[in-house]
Amino acid sequence: MSVTLGNVSLGNRDSIFFHKRLTEAMPFDRVFIYGPIMTQRYVGSLGGSGEASVSIYVNNAHVAGQNFFMESSDSGPQCISGTLFTPPVTIPANTTPTIKVVLTTHGAGITYPTSGIGMLFKVSSQWTNM
């Protein structure tokens, strides 16, 4: 069984969160939250570096986090991408928890806002669902 949380988007030096209260009670008490992540930045003439961080909250309690880095580069568009995959997260069985995914970008150098993408996140009870 897996549940799609949805997708989020954001600009550079920005933070956004997606949260969803599950409408069906989960019959299990350990879940994984996973999904591909990509954020886009545009760096000015001084160049710079980039980072994206993801934090996962279940019922407002921080349960996992992950950072994605990008090498310093010349000016122009840059992309930070990776796959979020949390360790097992314990939730009360047969409840409808609220799951929140917070995606934040950080950058060095002169940056300009661009669109970014946080892809679909899923919650799953089994490794084989991934």
PDB file of C-alpha atoms in Angstrom:
ATOM      1  CA  MET A   1       0.000   0.000   0.000  1.00  0.00           C
ATOM      2  CA  SER A   2       1.288   3.454  -0.819  1.00  0.00           C
ATOM      3  CA  VAL A   3      -0.200   6.938  -0.697  1.00  0.00           C
ATOM      4  CA  THR A   4       0.793   9.773  -3.016  1.00  0.00           C
ATOM      5  CA  LEU A   5       1.298  12.978  -1.076  1.00  0.00           C
ATOM      6  CA  GLY A   6       1.440  15.310  -4.063  1.00  0.00           C
ATOM      7  CA  ASN A   7       3.968  17.776  -5.402  1.00  0.00           C
ATOM      8  CA  VAL A   8       5.360  21.151  -4.441  1.00  0.00           C
ATOM      9  CA  SER A   9       7.197  23.886  -6.295  1.00  0.00           C
ATOM     10  CA  LEU A  10       9.296  26.816  -5.148  1.00  0.00           C
ATOM     11  CA  GLY A  11      11.696  29.530  -6.205  1.00  0.00           C
ATOM     12  CA  ASN A  12      15.312  30.066  -5.231  1.00  0.00           C
ATOM     13  CA  ARG A  13      16.060  31.141  -1.653  1.00  0.00           C
ATOM     14  CA  ASP A  14      12.555  30.103  -0.856  1.00  0.00           C
ATOM     15  CA  SER A  15      10.814  27.573   1.318  1.00  0.00           C
ATOM     16  CA  ILE A  16       7.551  25.814   0.726  1.00  0.00           C
ATOM     17  CA  PHE A  17       5.744  22.985   2.379  1.00  0.00           C
ATOM     18  CA  PHE A  18       3.193  20.466   1.345  1.00  0.00           C
ATOM     19  CA  HIS A  19       1.048  18.793   3.926  1.00  0.00           C
ATOM     20  CA  LYS A  20      -1.699  16.268   3.723  1.00  0.00           C
ATOM     21  CA  ARG A  21      -3.885  14.612   6.260  1.00  0.00           C
ATOM     22  CA  LEU A  22      -4.374  11.049   5.150  1.00  0.00           C
ATOM     23  CA  THR A  23      -8.043  10.319   4.607  1.00  0.00           C
ATOM     24  CA  GLU A  24      -7.743   6.591   5.097  1.00  0.00           C
ATOM     25  CA  ALA A  25      -6.322   5.071   8.232  1.00  0.00           C
ATOM     26  CA  MET A  26      -3.066   3.247   7.641  1.00  0.00           C
ATOM     27  CA  PRO A  27      -3.090  -0.341   8.886  1.00  0.00           C
ATOM     28  CA  PHE A  28       0.627  -0.248   9.683  1.00  0.00           C
ATOM     29  CA  ASP A  29       2.871   1.594  12.103  1.00  0.00           C
ATOM     30  CA  ARG A  30       6.104   1.983  10.094  1.00  0.00           C
ATOM     31  CA  VAL A  31       6.245   3.920   6.851  1.00  0.00           C
ATOM     32  CA  PHE A  32       8.810   5.275   4.417  1.00  0.00           C
ATOM     33  CA  ILE A  33       8.490   8.627   2.684  1.00  0.00           C
ATOM     34  CA  TYR A  34      10.294   8.913  -0.610  1.00  0.00           C
ATOM     35  CA  GLY A  35      10.385  10.679  -3.942  1.00  0.00           C
ATOM     36  CA  PRO A  36      12.637  12.458  -6.441  1.00  0.00           C
ATOM     37  CA  ILE A  37      13.559  16.090  -5.815  1.00  0.00           C
ATOM     38  CA  MET A  38      14.708  18.769  -8.229  1.00  0.00           C
ATOM     39  CA  THR A  39      15.159  22.496  -7.665  1.00  0.00           C
ATOM     40  CA  GLN A  40      16.343  25.044 -10.186  1.00  0.00           C
ATOM     41  CA  ARG A  41      18.398  28.175  -9.572  1.00  0.00           C
ATOM     42  CA  TYR A  42      19.939  30.844 -11.711  1.00  0.00           C
ATOM     43  CA  VAL A  43      23.311  32.187 -10.596  1.00  0.00           C
ATOM     44  CA  GLY A  44      24.671  35.579 -11.645  1.00  0.00           C
ATOM     45  CA  SER A  45      28.078  36.542 -12.953  1.00  0.00           C
ATOM     46  CA  LEU A  46      29.897  35.753  -9.694  1.00  0.00           C
ATOM     47  CA  GLY A  47      28.872  32.111  -9.819  1.00  0.00           C
ATOM     48  CA  GLY A  48      27.880  30.289  -6.682  1.00  0.00           C
ATOM     49  CA  SER A  49      26.769  27.033  -5.179  1.00  0.00           C
ATOM     50  CA  GLY A  50      23.457  25.578  -4.207  1.00  0.00           C
ATOM     51  CA  GLU A  51      21.793  23.350  -1.671  1.00  0.00           C
ATOM     52  CA  ALA A  52      18.296  22.058  -1.107  1.00  0.00           C
ATOM     53  CA  SER A  53      17.117  20.659   2.197  1.00  0.00           C
ATOM     54  CA  VAL A  54      14.052  18.591   2.931  1.00  0.00           C
ATOM     55  CA  SER A  55      12.413  18.102   6.306  1.00  0.00           C
ATOM     56  CA  ILE A  56       9.630  15.632   7.025  1.00  0.00           C
ATOM     57  CA  TYR A  57       7.098  16.119   9.806  1.00  0.00           C
ATOM     58  CA  VAL A  58       4.428  13.694  10.969  1.00  0.00           C
ATOM     59  CA  ASN A  59       1.774  15.237  13.202  1.00  0.00           C
ATOM     60  CA  ASN A  60       4.081  18.282  13.555  1.00  0.00           C
ATOM     61  CA  ALA A  61       6.981  16.183  14.884  1.00  0.00           C
ATOM     62  CA  HIS A  62      10.212  16.278  12.864  1.00  0.00           C
ATOM     63  CA  VAL A  63      10.993  12.721  11.823  1.00  0.00           C
ATOM     64  CA  ALA A  64      13.543  12.936   9.012  1.00  0.00           C
ATOM     65  CA  GLY A  65      15.668  15.267   6.937  1.00  0.00           C
ATOM     66  CA  GLN A  66      17.997  15.171   3.975  1.00  0.00           C
ATOM     67  CA  ASN A  67      20.278  17.648   2.169  1.00  0.00           C
ATOM     68  CA  PHE A  68      21.114  17.790  -1.529  1.00  0.00           C
ATOM     69  CA  PHE A  69      24.165  19.723  -2.723  1.00  0.00           C
ATOM     70  CA  MET A  70      25.382  21.065  -6.029  1.00  0.00           C
ATOM     71  CA  GLU A  71      28.970  21.773  -6.988  1.00  0.00           C
ATOM     72  CA  SER A  72      30.048  25.383  -7.430  1.00  0.00           C
ATOM     73  CA  SER A  73      29.745  26.425 -11.033  1.00  0.00           C
ATOM     74  CA  ASP A  74      29.929  29.342 -13.392  1.00  0.00           C
ATOM     75  CA  SER A  75      27.052  31.714 -13.984  1.00  0.00           C
ATOM     76  CA  GLY A  76      23.845  30.466 -15.500  1.00  0.00           C
ATOM     77  CA  PRO A  77      21.075  28.026 -14.647  1.00  0.00           C
ATOM     78  CA  GLN A  78      21.817  25.278 -12.171  1.00  0.00           C
ATOM     79  CA  CYS A  79      19.937  22.226 -11.024  1.00  0.00           C
ATOM     80  CA  ILE A  80      19.977  20.349  -7.732  1.00  0.00           C
ATOM     81  CA  SER A  81      18.413  16.923  -7.859  1.00  0.00           C
ATOM     82  CA  GLY A  82      18.293  13.755  -5.840  1.00  0.00           C
ATOM     83  CA  THR A  83      15.973  11.236  -4.276  1.00  0.00           C
ATOM     84  CA  LEU A  84      14.489  11.640  -0.834  1.00  0.00           C
ATOM     85  CA  PHE A  85      14.238   8.372   1.050  1.00  0.00           C
ATOM     86  CA  THR A  86      13.568   8.448   4.766  1.00  0.00           C
ATOM     87  CA  PRO A  87      14.386   5.754   7.288  1.00  0.00           C
ATOM     88  CA  PRO A  88      11.342   3.971   8.712  1.00  0.00           C
ATOM     89  CA  VAL A  89       8.981   6.459  10.352  1.00  0.00           C
ATOM     90  CA  THR A  90       6.838   5.241  13.237  1.00  0.00           C
ATOM     91  CA  ILE A  91       3.215   6.366  13.252  1.00  0.00           C
ATOM     92  CA  PRO A  92       0.284   5.060  15.283  1.00  0.00           C
ATOM     93  CA  ALA A  93      -1.428   2.273  13.358  1.00  0.00           C
ATOM     94  CA  ASN A  94      -4.971   2.824  12.116  1.00  0.00           C
ATOM     95  CA  THR A  95      -4.757   6.597  12.435  1.00  0.00           C
ATOM     96  CA  THR A  96      -4.893   9.403   9.894  1.00  0.00           C
ATOM     97  CA  PRO A  97      -1.679  11.347  10.505  1.00  0.00           C
ATOM     98  CA  THR A  98      -0.786  14.667   8.930  1.00  0.00           C
ATOM     99  CA  ILE A  99       2.420  14.454   6.899  1.00  0.00           C
ATOM    100  CA  LYS A 100       4.284  17.626   5.949  1.00  0.00           C
ATOM    101  CA  VAL A 101       7.197  17.892   3.515  1.00  0.00           C
ATOM    102  CA  VAL A 102       9.239  21.114   3.726  1.00  0.00           C
ATOM    103  CA  LEU A 103      11.586  21.886   0.834  1.00  0.00           C
ATOM    104  CA  THR A 104      14.014  24.814   1.144  1.00  0.00           C
ATOM    105  CA  THR A 105      16.685  26.125  -1.220  1.00  0.00           C
ATOM    106  CA  HIS A 106      19.891  27.895  -0.209  1.00  0.00           C
ATOM    107  CA  GLY A 107      22.390  29.523  -2.513  1.00  0.00           C
ATOM    108  CA  ALA A 108      25.662  31.435  -2.587  1.00  0.00           C
ATOM    109  CA  GLY A 109      26.531  34.169  -5.047  1.00  0.00           C
ATOM    110  CA  ILE A 110      24.123  36.519  -6.766  1.00  0.00           C
ATOM    111  CA  THR A 111      20.977  34.545  -7.465  1.00  0.00           C
ATOM    112  CA  TYR A 112      17.764  35.211  -9.312  1.00  0.00           C
ATOM    113  CA  PRO A 113      14.444  33.542  -8.549  1.00  0.00           C
ATOM    114  CA  THR A 114      13.443  30.756 -10.895  1.00  0.00           C
ATOM    115  CA  SER A 115      10.835  28.093 -10.704  1.00  0.00           C
ATOM    116  CA  GLY A 116      11.719  24.912  -8.872  1.00  0.00           C
ATOM    117  CA  ILE A 117      10.127  21.521  -8.661  1.00  0.00           C
ATOM    118  CA  GLY A 118       9.625  19.163  -5.755  1.00  0.00           C
ATOM    119  CA  MET A 119       8.358  15.991  -7.319  1.00  0.00           C
ATOM    120  CA  LEU A 120       5.831  13.494  -6.031  1.00  0.00           C
ATOM    121  CA  PHE A 121       6.360  12.137  -2.551  1.00  0.00           C
ATOM    122  CA  LYS A 122       4.930   8.801  -1.521  1.00  0.00           C
ATOM    123  CA  VAL A 123       4.299   7.081   1.761  1.00  0.00           C
ATOM    124  CA  SER A 124       4.678   3.333   1.706  1.00  0.00           C
ATOM    125  CA  SER A 125       4.591   0.480   4.186  1.00  0.00           C
ATOM    126  CA  GLN A 126       6.852  -1.804   2.153  1.00  0.00           C
ATOM    127  CA  TRP A 127      10.200  -1.547   0.437  1.00  0.00           C
ATOM    128  CA  THR A 128       8.760  -3.423  -2.536  1.00  0.00           C
ATOM    129  CA  ASN A 129       6.320  -0.609  -3.321  1.00  0.00           C
ATOM    130  CA  MET A 130       9.151   1.677  -4.363  1.00  0.00           C
TER     131      MET A 130
END
